[in-house]
Amino acid sequence: PQGSTVAKFAELLGVQPNDVIKRLFMLGQVLTLTQSMSDELVELIADDMGRKVRVVSPEEEFAIVYHDSDEDLKPRPPVVTVMGHVDHGKTSLLDAIRHTGVAEGEAGGITQHIGASVVRIGDRQITFIDTPGHEAFTAMRARGAQVTDVIVLVVASDDGVMPQTIEAINHAKAANVPIVVAVNKIDKPGANPDRVRQELVEYGVIPEDWGGQNMFVNVSAKKKLHIDDLLETILLQADVLELRANPDALASGFVIEANLDKGRGPVATVLVQRGTLHPGDTVVAGTSYGRVRALVDPRGQHVEGAAPSYPVEILGLNSVPVAGDEFRVFEDERDARKLAEERALRARLAEQETKSHMNLDDLFNRI
Ligand code: GDP
Ligand code: MG
């Protein structure tokens, strides 16, 4: 893209600038560090170096589909979303899980609401993202945000499969995310956990002991029954996925929640997917940017770093981003500001265009 110099390109790919210059030279292109590369060259050289690069839009930037080398990748905790039909017990289950997690982890820690939490099980961890609602989930996926590794599908055993159960299954399938089924409310007199299993077969969600791919756990969120079984099962499912990420890179990930806090200004909860986020980093999130003034974890504690799979609040942005926005750390503050301002300008232009179209429509309607 325009403006992507040899130096910038090398920095984004994490390769030696000299190596890029050499490869360009071999293609008959004599370029210096500060000269711009064409889109074609960007793609060609990236490909040559075993990286995949996608040019997003010529005036904006290029998004890198990161290809970390094997030795850069370290195990990371699973990120889990709880979904299911209304009143089947999603909130109760998350409460029970958090309670268990706090009880088994270090003491103290009143979880404040940041849209996500980290639960400790022995020396392992699971990140839970608060059910974003199916619409937000779809919106995020449409923007390429793959934020969850495992979906816990809650089905009340006195009610069985309902419309939002099926919706959740469809979401999971479309996103290619494995489902762990929590058959809930087994304490109730009318509970029939086996009927839930039978009903789910019709939707391709089949228990392992019936020859299928899905792990099932009977639980009671209310009576806190088998919650630790559920957590162990999630970890088993995560083991199969062999989740890894590069913690030693400029951080990137997605905004999962954002708001304007009276005292603290714009606050965004982000999920780090690659690299490690630190206070002092320059971040762009959608049309917002800023230097990270502080990072706050789900226990309300200030932290010095957030590694892959960790949710953390960012303080210090100049405006409130939107849930589903990608965030990315930039080496150069000017680049960050330029990108955020260009995006903001484009958003305003698009809005004006919509408005003027609406005005025209109004006009036509009146005639
Ligand atoms: P959500 O809409 O999926 O978040 O469901 P909630 O967690 O708000 O639960 C809906 C209702 O079911 C509440 O009245 C809960 O107390 C109740 N509930 C949730 N889990 C259980 C359970 O395991 N057993 C029983 N008996 N009730 C439950
Ligand atoms: Mg709820």
mmCIF file of C-alpha atoms and ligand atoms in Angstrom:
data_model
loop_
_atom_site.group_PDB
_atom_site.id
_atom_site.type_symbol
_atom_site.label_atom_id
_atom_site.label_comp_id
_atom_site.label_asym_id
_atom_site.label_seq_id
_atom_site.Cartn_x
_atom_site.Cartn_y
_atom_site.Cartn_z
ATOM 1 C CA PRO A 1 0.000 0.000 0.000
ATOM 2 C CA GLN A 2 0.964 3.592 -0.420
ATOM 3 C CA GLY A 3 3.031 4.815 2.473
ATOM 4 C CA SER A 4 4.265 1.403 3.460
ATOM 5 C CA THR A 5 7.975 1.921 3.294
ATOM 6 C CA VAL A 6 10.563 -0.810 3.258
ATOM 7 C CA ALA A 7 11.361 -0.036 6.902
ATOM 8 C CA LYS A 8 7.703 -0.138 7.946
ATOM 9 C CA PHE A 9 7.114 -3.358 6.054
ATOM 10 C CA ALA A 10 10.095 -5.025 7.727
ATOM 11 C CA GLU A 11 8.930 -3.830 11.131
ATOM 12 C CA LEU A 12 5.389 -5.145 10.643
ATOM 13 C CA LEU A 13 6.675 -8.511 9.510
ATOM 14 C CA GLY A 14 9.316 -8.617 12.214
ATOM 15 C CA VAL A 15 12.134 -9.263 9.729
ATOM 16 C CA GLN A 16 15.486 -7.630 9.014
ATOM 17 C CA PRO A 17 15.125 -4.562 6.722
ATOM 18 C CA ASN A 18 18.325 -5.611 4.953
ATOM 19 C CA ASP A 19 16.776 -8.949 4.110
ATOM 20 C CA VAL A 20 13.837 -7.161 2.489
ATOM 21 C CA ILE A 21 16.167 -4.895 0.502
ATOM 22 C CA LYS A 22 18.148 -7.916 -0.684
ATOM 23 C CA ARG A 23 15.047 -9.737 -1.856
ATOM 24 C CA LEU A 24 13.784 -6.613 -3.611
ATOM 25 C CA PHE A 25 17.155 -6.288 -5.307
ATOM 26 C CA MET A 26 16.922 -9.854 -6.581
ATOM 27 C CA LEU A 27 13.626 -8.899 -8.199
ATOM 28 C CA GLY A 28 15.384 -6.007 -9.912
ATOM 29 C CA GLN A 29 13.936 -3.406 -7.529
ATOM 30 C CA VAL A 30 16.441 -1.031 -5.995
ATOM 31 C CA LEU A 31 14.741 0.545 -2.996
ATOM 32 C CA THR A 32 16.016 2.239 0.139
ATOM 33 C CA LEU A 33 14.566 1.963 3.642
ATOM 34 C CA THR A 34 12.393 5.050 3.344
ATOM 35 C CA GLN A 35 10.981 4.314 -0.110
ATOM 36 C CA SER A 36 7.457 2.975 -0.590
ATOM 37 C CA MET A 37 6.642 -0.477 -1.849
ATOM 38 C CA SER A 38 3.710 -1.156 -4.170
ATOM 39 C CA ASP A 39 0.916 -3.511 -3.113
ATOM 40 C CA GLU A 40 2.251 -6.118 -5.519
ATOM 41 C CA LEU A 41 5.728 -5.926 -4.035
ATOM 42 C CA VAL A 42 4.365 -6.098 -0.499
ATOM 43 C CA GLU A 43 2.500 -9.306 -1.337
ATOM 44 C CA LEU A 44 5.342 -10.770 -3.367
ATOM 45 C CA ILE A 45 8.070 -10.181 -0.808
ATOM 46 C CA ALA A 46 5.857 -11.281 2.076
ATOM 47 C CA ASP A 47 5.057 -14.471 0.210
ATOM 48 C CA ASP A 48 8.741 -14.931 -0.548
ATOM 49 C CA MET A 49 9.421 -14.750 3.198
ATOM 50 C CA GLY A 50 6.735 -17.275 4.037
ATOM 51 C CA ARG A 51 4.263 -14.708 5.403
ATOM 52 C CA LYS A 52 0.761 -14.028 4.241
ATOM 53 C CA VAL A 53 -0.246 -10.422 3.834
ATOM 54 C CA ARG A 54 -3.603 -9.028 2.883
ATOM 55 C CA VAL A 55 -3.910 -5.495 1.519
ATOM 56 C CA VAL A 56 -7.001 -4.124 3.213
ATOM 57 C CA SER A 57 -7.461 -0.873 1.366
ATOM 58 C CA PRO A 58 -4.884 1.172 -0.459
ATOM 59 C CA GLU A 59 -5.319 4.331 1.596
ATOM 60 C CA GLU A 60 -5.381 2.558 4.882
ATOM 61 C CA GLU A 61 -2.974 -0.192 5.814
ATOM 62 C CA PHE A 62 -2.345 -3.855 5.312
ATOM 63 C CA ALA A 63 -3.479 -6.399 7.790
ATOM 64 C CA ILE A 64 -1.006 -9.147 8.379
ATOM 65 C CA VAL A 65 -2.207 -12.664 8.821
ATOM 66 C CA TYR A 66 0.533 -13.374 11.311
ATOM 67 C CA HIS A 67 2.664 -16.416 10.794
ATOM 68 C CA ASP A 68 4.767 -16.928 13.875
ATOM 69 C CA SER A 69 7.466 -19.515 13.680
ATOM 70 C CA ASP A 70 6.964 -22.640 15.735
ATOM 71 C CA GLU A 71 9.459 -21.767 18.454
ATOM 72 C CA ASP A 72 7.739 -18.391 19.008
ATOM 73 C CA LEU A 73 4.464 -20.078 19.918
ATOM 74 C CA LYS A 74 3.757 -20.732 23.598
ATOM 75 C CA PRO A 75 0.713 -22.460 25.166
ATOM 76 C CA ARG A 76 -2.094 -20.081 26.081
ATOM 77 C CA PRO A 77 -5.294 -20.500 28.121
ATOM 78 C CA PRO A 78 -8.601 -21.200 26.360
ATOM 79 C CA VAL A 79 -11.103 -18.399 25.815
ATOM 80 C CA VAL A 80 -14.646 -19.591 26.460
ATOM 81 C CA THR A 81 -18.099 -18.145 25.767
ATOM 82 C CA VAL A 82 -21.241 -19.420 27.465
ATOM 83 C CA MET A 83 -24.306 -19.502 25.226
ATOM 84 C CA GLY A 84 -27.801 -20.928 25.357
ATOM 85 C CA HIS A 85 -31.520 -20.218 25.519
ATOM 86 C CA VAL A 86 -32.771 -17.454 27.789
ATOM 87 C CA ASP A 87 -33.338 -18.589 31.393
ATOM 88 C CA HIS A 88 -31.439 -21.842 30.900
ATOM 89 C CA GLY A 89 -28.869 -20.585 33.412
ATOM 90 C CA LYS A 90 -25.991 -18.815 31.609
ATOM 91 C CA THR A 91 -25.587 -16.085 34.210
ATOM 92 C CA SER A 92 -26.011 -18.513 37.123
ATOM 93 C CA LEU A 93 -23.437 -20.845 35.618
ATOM 94 C CA LEU A 94 -20.883 -18.050 35.142
ATOM 95 C CA ASP A 95 -21.488 -16.988 38.744
ATOM 96 C CA ALA A 96 -20.976 -20.557 39.966
ATOM 97 C CA ILE A 97 -17.827 -20.900 37.861
ATOM 98 C CA ARG A 98 -16.367 -17.643 39.135
ATOM 99 C CA HIS A 99 -17.146 -18.641 42.676
ATOM 100 C CA THR A 100 -15.417 -21.988 42.198
ATOM 101 C CA GLY A 101 -12.499 -20.326 40.498
ATOM 102 C CA VAL A 102 -12.020 -17.817 43.292
ATOM 103 C CA ALA A 103 -12.362 -20.520 45.917
ATOM 104 C CA GLU A 104 -9.728 -22.673 44.215
ATOM 105 C CA GLY A 105 -7.425 -19.837 43.275
ATOM 106 C CA GLU A 106 -5.850 -17.338 45.605
ATOM 107 C CA ALA A 107 -8.247 -15.797 48.070
ATOM 108 C CA GLY A 108 -9.819 -12.391 47.810
ATOM 109 C CA GLY A 109 -10.662 -10.861 44.505
ATOM 110 C CA ILE A 110 -14.118 -9.491 44.152
ATOM 111 C CA THR A 111 -14.666 -9.747 40.433
ATOM 112 C CA GLN A 112 -15.635 -6.418 39.028
ATOM 113 C CA HIS A 113 -17.580 -6.290 35.813
ATOM 114 C CA ILE A 114 -15.299 -5.887 32.820
ATOM 115 C CA GLY A 115 -17.062 -8.280 30.435
ATOM 116 C CA ALA A 116 -14.651 -11.123 31.049
ATOM 117 C CA SER A 117 -13.008 -13.047 33.839
ATOM 118 C CA VAL A 118 -10.113 -15.395 34.385
ATOM 119 C CA VAL A 119 -10.709 -18.551 36.413
ATOM 120 C CA ARG A 120 -7.830 -20.518 37.898
ATOM 121 C CA ILE A 121 -7.957 -24.311 38.163
ATOM 122 C CA GLY A 122 -4.809 -25.626 39.807
ATOM 123 C CA ASP A 123 -1.974 -24.156 37.771
ATOM 124 C CA ARG A 124 -4.168 -23.644 34.714
ATOM 125 C CA GLN A 125 -6.520 -20.898 33.649
ATOM 126 C CA ILE A 126 -9.632 -20.310 31.599
ATOM 127 C CA THR A 127 -10.810 -16.944 30.295
ATOM 128 C CA PHE A 128 -14.582 -16.533 30.237
ATOM 129 C CA ILE A 129 -16.123 -13.862 28.079
ATOM 130 C CA ASP A 130 -19.553 -12.714 29.234
ATOM 131 C CA THR A 131 -22.192 -13.850 26.788
ATOM 132 C CA PRO A 132 -22.062 -11.072 24.243
ATOM 133 C CA GLY A 133 -25.534 -11.843 22.941
ATOM 134 C CA HIS A 134 -25.938 -13.554 19.625
ATOM 135 C CA GLU A 135 -26.095 -10.333 17.626
ATOM 136 C CA ALA A 136 -22.821 -9.020 19.006
ATOM 137 C CA PHE A 137 -21.321 -12.434 18.380
ATOM 138 C CA THR A 138 -22.436 -12.389 14.750
ATOM 139 C CA ALA A 139 -21.210 -8.817 14.310
ATOM 140 C CA MET A 140 -17.804 -9.735 15.687
ATOM 141 C CA ARG A 141 -17.530 -12.757 13.462
ATOM 142 C CA ALA A 142 -18.512 -10.697 10.427
ATOM 143 C CA ARG A 143 -15.533 -8.463 11.213
ATOM 144 C CA GLY A 144 -13.247 -11.452 11.350
ATOM 145 C CA ALA A 145 -13.042 -11.475 15.120
ATOM 146 C CA GLN A 146 -12.549 -15.031 16.243
ATOM 147 C CA VAL A 147 -12.593 -14.408 19.979
ATOM 148 C CA THR A 148 -13.666 -17.698 21.439
ATOM 149 C CA ASP A 149 -11.982 -21.123 21.403
ATOM 150 C CA VAL A 150 -14.756 -23.151 23.035
ATOM 151 C CA ILE A 151 -18.490 -22.553 23.413
ATOM 152 C CA VAL A 152 -20.197 -23.880 26.513
ATOM 153 C CA LEU A 153 -23.785 -24.552 25.483
ATOM 154 C CA VAL A 154 -26.128 -24.395 28.454
ATOM 155 C CA VAL A 155 -29.309 -26.440 28.083
ATOM 156 C CA ALA A 156 -31.801 -26.657 30.931
ATOM 157 C CA SER A 157 -32.672 -30.291 31.492
ATOM 158 C CA ASP A 158 -36.290 -29.462 32.400
ATOM 159 C CA ASP A 159 -36.805 -27.519 29.170
ATOM 160 C CA GLY A 160 -34.597 -29.105 26.526
ATOM 161 C CA VAL A 161 -33.539 -27.721 23.150
ATOM 162 C CA MET A 162 -35.123 -24.333 22.403
ATOM 163 C CA PRO A 163 -34.766 -21.784 19.556
ATOM 164 C CA GLN A 164 -31.722 -19.978 21.025
ATOM 165 C CA THR A 165 -30.086 -23.346 21.707
ATOM 166 C CA ILE A 166 -30.254 -24.037 17.983
ATOM 167 C CA GLU A 167 -29.009 -20.517 17.190
ATOM 168 C CA ALA A 168 -26.009 -21.061 19.419
ATOM 169 C CA ILE A 169 -25.242 -24.374 17.711
ATOM 170 C CA ASN A 170 -25.394 -22.643 14.333
ATOM 171 C CA HIS A 171 -23.036 -19.910 15.545
ATOM 172 C CA ALA A 172 -20.584 -22.473 16.829
ATOM 173 C CA LYS A 173 -20.666 -24.400 13.583
ATOM 174 C CA ALA A 174 -20.273 -21.296 11.424
ATOM 175 C CA ALA A 175 -17.306 -20.192 13.541
ATOM 176 C CA ASN A 176 -15.921 -23.737 13.646
ATOM 177 C CA VAL A 177 -15.759 -23.653 17.443
ATOM 178 C CA PRO A 178 -16.198 -26.874 19.472
ATOM 179 C CA ILE A 179 -19.184 -27.156 21.816
ATOM 180 C CA VAL A 180 -19.059 -28.461 25.377
ATOM 181 C CA VAL A 181 -22.619 -29.038 26.598
ATOM 182 C CA ALA A 182 -23.550 -28.120 30.156
ATOM 183 C CA VAL A 183 -26.827 -29.897 30.870
ATOM 184 C CA ASN A 184 -28.112 -27.604 33.622
ATOM 185 C CA LYS A 185 -30.756 -27.667 36.376
ATOM 186 C CA ILE A 186 -30.300 -31.374 37.099
ATOM 187 C CA ASP A 187 -31.437 -30.617 40.678
ATOM 188 C CA LYS A 188 -34.981 -29.971 39.436
ATOM 189 C CA PRO A 189 -37.613 -32.685 39.927
ATOM 190 C CA GLY A 190 -38.622 -32.734 36.242
ATOM 191 C CA ALA A 191 -35.040 -32.823 34.983
ATOM 192 C CA ASN A 192 -34.318 -35.228 32.137
ATOM 193 C CA PRO A 193 -30.661 -34.877 31.133
ATOM 194 C CA ASP A 194 -30.810 -37.858 28.750
ATOM 195 C CA ARG A 195 -33.613 -36.293 26.780
ATOM 196 C CA VAL A 196 -31.381 -33.254 26.195
ATOM 197 C CA ARG A 197 -28.743 -35.600 24.739
ATOM 198 C CA GLN A 198 -31.298 -37.237 22.465
ATOM 199 C CA GLU A 199 -32.665 -33.900 21.279
ATOM 200 C CA LEU A 200 -29.218 -32.543 20.512
ATOM 201 C CA VAL A 201 -28.315 -35.512 18.305
ATOM 202 C CA GLU A 202 -30.747 -34.121 15.748
ATOM 203 C CA TYR A 203 -28.571 -30.994 15.527
ATOM 204 C CA GLY A 204 -25.315 -32.875 15.169
ATOM 205 C CA VAL A 205 -24.238 -32.334 18.757
ATOM 206 C CA ILE A 206 -23.499 -35.895 19.855
ATOM 207 C CA PRO A 207 -21.990 -37.134 23.139
ATOM 208 C CA GLU A 208 -18.595 -38.826 22.926
ATOM 209 C CA ASP A 209 -19.897 -41.984 24.572
ATOM 210 C CA TRP A 210 -22.502 -42.197 21.830
ATOM 211 C CA GLY A 211 -19.742 -42.041 19.234
ATOM 212 C CA GLY A 212 -19.917 -38.277 18.729
ATOM 213 C CA GLN A 213 -17.501 -35.380 19.124
ATOM 214 C CA ASN A 214 -19.032 -33.446 22.008
ATOM 215 C CA MET A 215 -18.274 -33.552 25.708
ATOM 216 C CA PHE A 216 -21.314 -33.321 28.004
ATOM 217 C CA VAL A 217 -21.459 -32.535 31.709
ATOM 218 C CA ASN A 218 -24.550 -32.605 33.923
ATOM 219 C CA VAL A 219 -24.530 -29.611 36.248
ATOM 220 C CA SER A 220 -26.605 -27.539 38.587
ATOM 221 C CA ALA A 221 -25.562 -23.900 38.538
ATOM 222 C CA LYS A 222 -27.903 -23.193 41.426
ATOM 223 C CA LYS A 223 -26.704 -26.015 43.699
ATOM 224 C CA LYS A 224 -23.141 -25.713 42.324
ATOM 225 C CA LEU A 225 -23.053 -29.398 41.354
ATOM 226 C CA HIS A 226 -20.260 -30.720 39.076
ATOM 227 C CA ILE A 227 -18.930 -27.257 38.285
ATOM 228 C CA ASP A 228 -15.365 -28.508 38.703
ATOM 229 C CA ASP A 229 -16.161 -31.390 36.304
ATOM 230 C CA LEU A 230 -17.271 -28.828 33.768
ATOM 231 C CA LEU A 231 -14.051 -26.828 34.188
ATOM 232 C CA GLU A 232 -11.944 -29.995 33.809
ATOM 233 C CA THR A 233 -13.898 -30.889 30.678
ATOM 234 C CA ILE A 234 -13.284 -27.449 29.179
ATOM 235 C CA LEU A 235 -9.555 -27.919 29.831
ATOM 236 C CA LEU A 236 -9.685 -31.361 28.166
ATOM 237 C CA GLN A 237 -11.356 -29.816 25.133
ATOM 238 C CA ALA A 238 -8.713 -27.065 25.138
ATOM 239 C CA ASP A 239 -5.917 -29.670 25.227
ATOM 240 C CA VAL A 240 -7.254 -31.168 22.015
ATOM 241 C CA LEU A 241 -7.037 -27.737 20.375
ATOM 242 C CA GLU A 242 -3.369 -27.212 21.376
ATOM 243 C CA LEU A 243 -3.889 -23.466 21.735
ATOM 244 C CA ARG A 244 -0.744 -21.436 21.259
ATOM 245 C CA ALA A 245 0.256 -17.841 20.563
ATOM 246 C CA ASN A 246 3.365 -15.692 20.373
ATOM 247 C CA PRO A 247 3.632 -13.645 23.575
ATOM 248 C CA ASP A 248 6.757 -11.772 22.421
ATOM 249 C CA ALA A 249 5.288 -9.414 19.859
ATOM 250 C CA LEU A 250 3.512 -6.073 19.689
ATOM 251 C CA ALA A 251 0.098 -6.852 21.143
ATOM 252 C CA SER A 252 -3.050 -7.227 19.070
ATOM 253 C CA GLY A 253 -6.554 -8.565 19.674
ATOM 254 C CA PHE A 254 -10.158 -7.430 19.930
ATOM 255 C CA VAL A 255 -12.293 -5.043 21.941
ATOM 256 C CA ILE A 256 -14.946 -7.017 23.806
ATOM 257 C CA GLU A 257 -16.562 -4.150 25.675
ATOM 258 C CA ALA A 258 -16.106 -0.382 25.913
ATOM 259 C CA ASN A 259 -17.676 2.539 27.713
ATOM 260 C CA LEU A 260 -17.150 6.051 28.938
ATOM 261 C CA ASP A 261 -16.353 6.023 32.637
ATOM 262 C CA LYS A 262 -17.112 9.209 34.562
ATOM 263 C CA GLY A 263 -13.854 9.224 36.450
ATOM 264 C CA ARG A 264 -11.532 7.284 34.187
ATOM 265 C CA GLY A 265 -12.595 8.416 30.726
ATOM 266 C CA PRO A 266 -12.847 5.980 27.790
ATOM 267 C CA VAL A 267 -12.335 2.418 29.032
ATOM 268 C CA ALA A 268 -12.031 -0.545 26.698
ATOM 269 C CA THR A 269 -11.877 -4.179 27.735
ATOM 270 C CA VAL A 270 -9.749 -5.999 25.214
ATOM 271 C CA LEU A 271 -8.817 -9.611 24.722
ATOM 272 C CA VAL A 272 -5.149 -9.970 23.837
ATOM 273 C CA GLN A 273 -4.655 -12.609 21.146
ATOM 274 C CA ARG A 274 -1.038 -12.106 20.180
ATOM 275 C CA GLY A 275 1.885 -10.403 21.885
ATOM 276 C CA THR A 276 1.887 -8.801 25.306
ATOM 277 C CA LEU A 277 0.222 -5.489 26.074
ATOM 278 C CA HIS A 278 2.027 -3.095 28.432
ATOM 279 C CA PRO A 279 1.323 0.279 30.017
ATOM 280 C CA GLY A 280 2.944 2.946 27.858
ATOM 281 C CA ASP A 281 2.126 1.096 24.602
ATOM 282 C CA THR A 282 0.558 3.108 21.800
ATOM 283 C CA VAL A 283 -2.702 1.469 20.792
ATOM 284 C CA VAL A 284 -5.191 1.880 17.954
ATOM 285 C CA ALA A 285 -8.643 0.395 18.493
ATOM 286 C CA GLY A 286 -11.056 1.106 15.661
ATOM 287 C CA THR A 287 -11.156 4.887 15.389
ATOM 288 C CA SER A 288 -9.645 5.384 18.865
ATOM 289 C CA TYR A 289 -6.023 5.619 19.808
ATOM 290 C CA GLY A 290 -3.846 6.571 22.721
ATOM 291 C CA ARG A 291 -1.024 5.614 25.018
ATOM 292 C CA VAL A 292 -1.988 3.000 27.582
ATOM 293 C CA ARG A 293 -2.097 4.873 30.892
ATOM 294 C CA ALA A 294 -2.949 1.776 32.910
ATOM 295 C CA LEU A 295 -4.046 -1.839 32.492
ATOM 296 C CA VAL A 296 -6.624 -3.243 34.887
ATOM 297 C CA ASP A 297 -7.333 -6.967 35.233
ATOM 298 C CA PRO A 298 -10.742 -8.521 36.047
ATOM 299 C CA ARG A 299 -9.947 -8.350 39.768
ATOM 300 C CA GLY A 300 -9.500 -4.624 39.536
ATOM 301 C CA GLN A 301 -5.745 -4.844 39.926
ATOM 302 C CA HIS A 302 -3.295 -2.797 37.894
ATOM 303 C CA VAL A 303 -1.015 -5.081 35.895
ATOM 304 C CA GLU A 304 2.248 -4.562 34.022
ATOM 305 C CA GLY A 305 1.443 -6.898 31.158
ATOM 306 C CA ALA A 306 -1.399 -8.802 29.490
ATOM 307 C CA ALA A 307 -0.352 -11.907 27.523
ATOM 308 C CA PRO A 308 -2.372 -13.865 24.914
ATOM 309 C CA SER A 309 -5.870 -14.955 26.073
ATOM 310 C CA TYR A 310 -5.933 -12.348 28.849
ATOM 311 C CA PRO A 311 -8.738 -9.814 29.123
ATOM 312 C CA VAL A 312 -7.713 -6.429 30.411
ATOM 313 C CA GLU A 313 -9.091 -2.904 30.640
ATOM 314 C CA ILE A 314 -7.188 -0.207 28.789
ATOM 315 C CA LEU A 315 -7.187 3.321 30.170
ATOM 316 C CA GLY A 316 -5.833 6.202 28.122
ATOM 317 C CA LEU A 317 -7.711 6.020 24.799
ATOM 318 C CA ASN A 318 -8.912 9.298 23.279
ATOM 319 C CA SER A 319 -12.428 7.995 22.557
ATOM 320 C CA VAL A 320 -14.637 4.956 23.102
ATOM 321 C CA PRO A 321 -14.129 2.146 20.553
ATOM 322 C CA VAL A 322 -16.827 -0.350 19.538
ATOM 323 C CA ALA A 323 -17.068 -3.956 20.733
ATOM 324 C CA GLY A 324 -15.610 -6.089 17.954
ATOM 325 C CA ASP A 325 -12.999 -3.498 16.914
ATOM 326 C CA GLU A 326 -9.522 -4.849 16.406
ATOM 327 C CA PHE A 327 -6.810 -3.286 18.535
ATOM 328 C CA ARG A 328 -3.153 -3.159 17.706
ATOM 329 C CA VAL A 329 -0.018 -1.725 19.291
ATOM 330 C CA PHE A 330 2.103 0.556 17.122
ATOM 331 C CA GLU A 331 5.783 1.273 17.469
ATOM 332 C CA ASP A 332 5.294 4.832 16.250
ATOM 333 C CA GLU A 333 2.733 7.112 17.895
ATOM 334 C CA ARG A 334 2.359 9.200 14.716
ATOM 335 C CA ASP A 335 1.392 6.120 12.678
ATOM 336 C CA ALA A 336 -1.194 5.236 15.293
ATOM 337 C CA ARG A 337 -2.734 8.678 15.277
ATOM 338 C CA LYS A 338 -2.755 8.847 11.496
ATOM 339 C CA LEU A 339 -4.536 5.515 11.161
ATOM 340 C CA ALA A 340 -7.126 6.322 13.842
ATOM 341 C CA GLU A 341 -7.805 9.759 12.372
ATOM 342 C CA GLU A 342 -8.139 8.403 8.841
ATOM 343 C CA ARG A 343 -10.600 5.816 10.045
ATOM 344 C CA ALA A 344 -12.579 8.391 12.025
ATOM 345 C CA LEU A 345 -12.721 10.647 8.963
ATOM 346 C CA ARG A 346 -13.907 7.794 6.756
ATOM 347 C CA ALA A 347 -16.557 6.866 9.317
ATOM 348 C CA ARG A 348 -17.808 10.473 9.337
ATOM 349 C CA LEU A 349 -17.876 10.598 5.540
ATOM 350 C CA ALA A 350 -19.807 7.338 5.377
ATOM 351 C CA GLU A 351 -22.271 8.694 7.909
ATOM 352 C CA GLN A 352 -22.767 11.907 5.924
ATOM 353 C CA GLU A 353 -23.290 9.893 2.783
ATOM 354 C CA THR A 354 -25.971 7.821 4.484
ATOM 355 C CA LYS A 355 -27.612 11.003 5.727
ATOM 356 C CA SER A 356 -27.643 12.665 2.320
ATOM 357 C CA HIS A 357 -29.143 9.509 0.808
ATOM 358 C CA MET A 358 -31.817 9.559 3.457
ATOM 359 C CA ASN A 359 -32.545 13.191 2.696
ATOM 360 C CA LEU A 360 -32.919 12.385 -0.984
ATOM 361 C CA ASP A 361 -35.264 9.546 -0.125
ATOM 362 C CA ASP A 362 -37.272 11.876 2.088
ATOM 363 C CA LEU A 363 -37.476 14.304 -0.794
ATOM 364 C CA PHE A 364 -38.676 11.634 -3.204
ATOM 365 C CA ASN A 365 -41.212 10.433 -0.698
ATOM 366 C CA ARG A 366 -42.676 13.899 -0.432
ATOM 367 C CA ILE A 367 -42.974 14.414 -4.177
HETATM 368 P P1 GDP B 1 -29.873 -16.945 31.705
HETATM 369 O O1 GDP B 1 -31.024 -16.160 31.150
HETATM 370 O O2 GDP B 1 -29.499 -18.055 30.785
HETATM 371 O O3 GDP B 1 -28.710 -16.092 32.103
HETATM 372 O O4 GDP B 1 -30.429 -17.685 33.020
HETATM 373 P P2 GDP B 1 -30.215 -17.302 34.559
HETATM 374 O O5 GDP B 1 -28.892 -17.670 35.039
HETATM 375 O O6 GDP B 1 -30.657 -15.902 34.768
HETATM 376 O O7 GDP B 1 -31.232 -18.322 35.240
HETATM 377 C C1 GDP B 1 -32.642 -18.301 34.967
HETATM 378 C C2 GDP B 1 -33.388 -18.877 36.158
HETATM 379 O O8 GDP B 1 -33.047 -20.240 36.325
HETATM 380 C C3 GDP B 1 -33.035 -18.200 37.478
HETATM 381 O O9 GDP B 1 -34.199 -18.076 38.246
HETATM 382 C C4 GDP B 1 -32.071 -19.159 38.124
HETATM 383 O O10 GDP B 1 -32.084 -19.100 39.527
HETATM 384 C C5 GDP B 1 -32.560 -20.490 37.623
HETATM 385 N N1 GDP B 1 -31.513 -21.502 37.563
HETATM 386 C C6 GDP B 1 -30.323 -21.394 36.931
HETATM 387 N N2 GDP B 1 -29.602 -22.497 37.082
HETATM 388 C C7 GDP B 1 -30.351 -23.355 37.841
HETATM 389 C C8 GDP B 1 -30.156 -24.677 38.333
HETATM 390 O O11 GDP B 1 -29.118 -25.318 38.140
HETATM 391 N N3 GDP B 1 -31.194 -25.241 39.055
HETATM 392 C C9 GDP B 1 -32.330 -24.555 39.294
HETATM 393 N N4 GDP B 1 -33.272 -25.185 40.013
HETATM 394 N N5 GDP B 1 -32.530 -23.316 38.842
HETATM 395 C C10 GDP B 1 -31.579 -22.704 38.124
HETATM 396 MG MG MG B 2 -28.409 -14.035 31.909
#
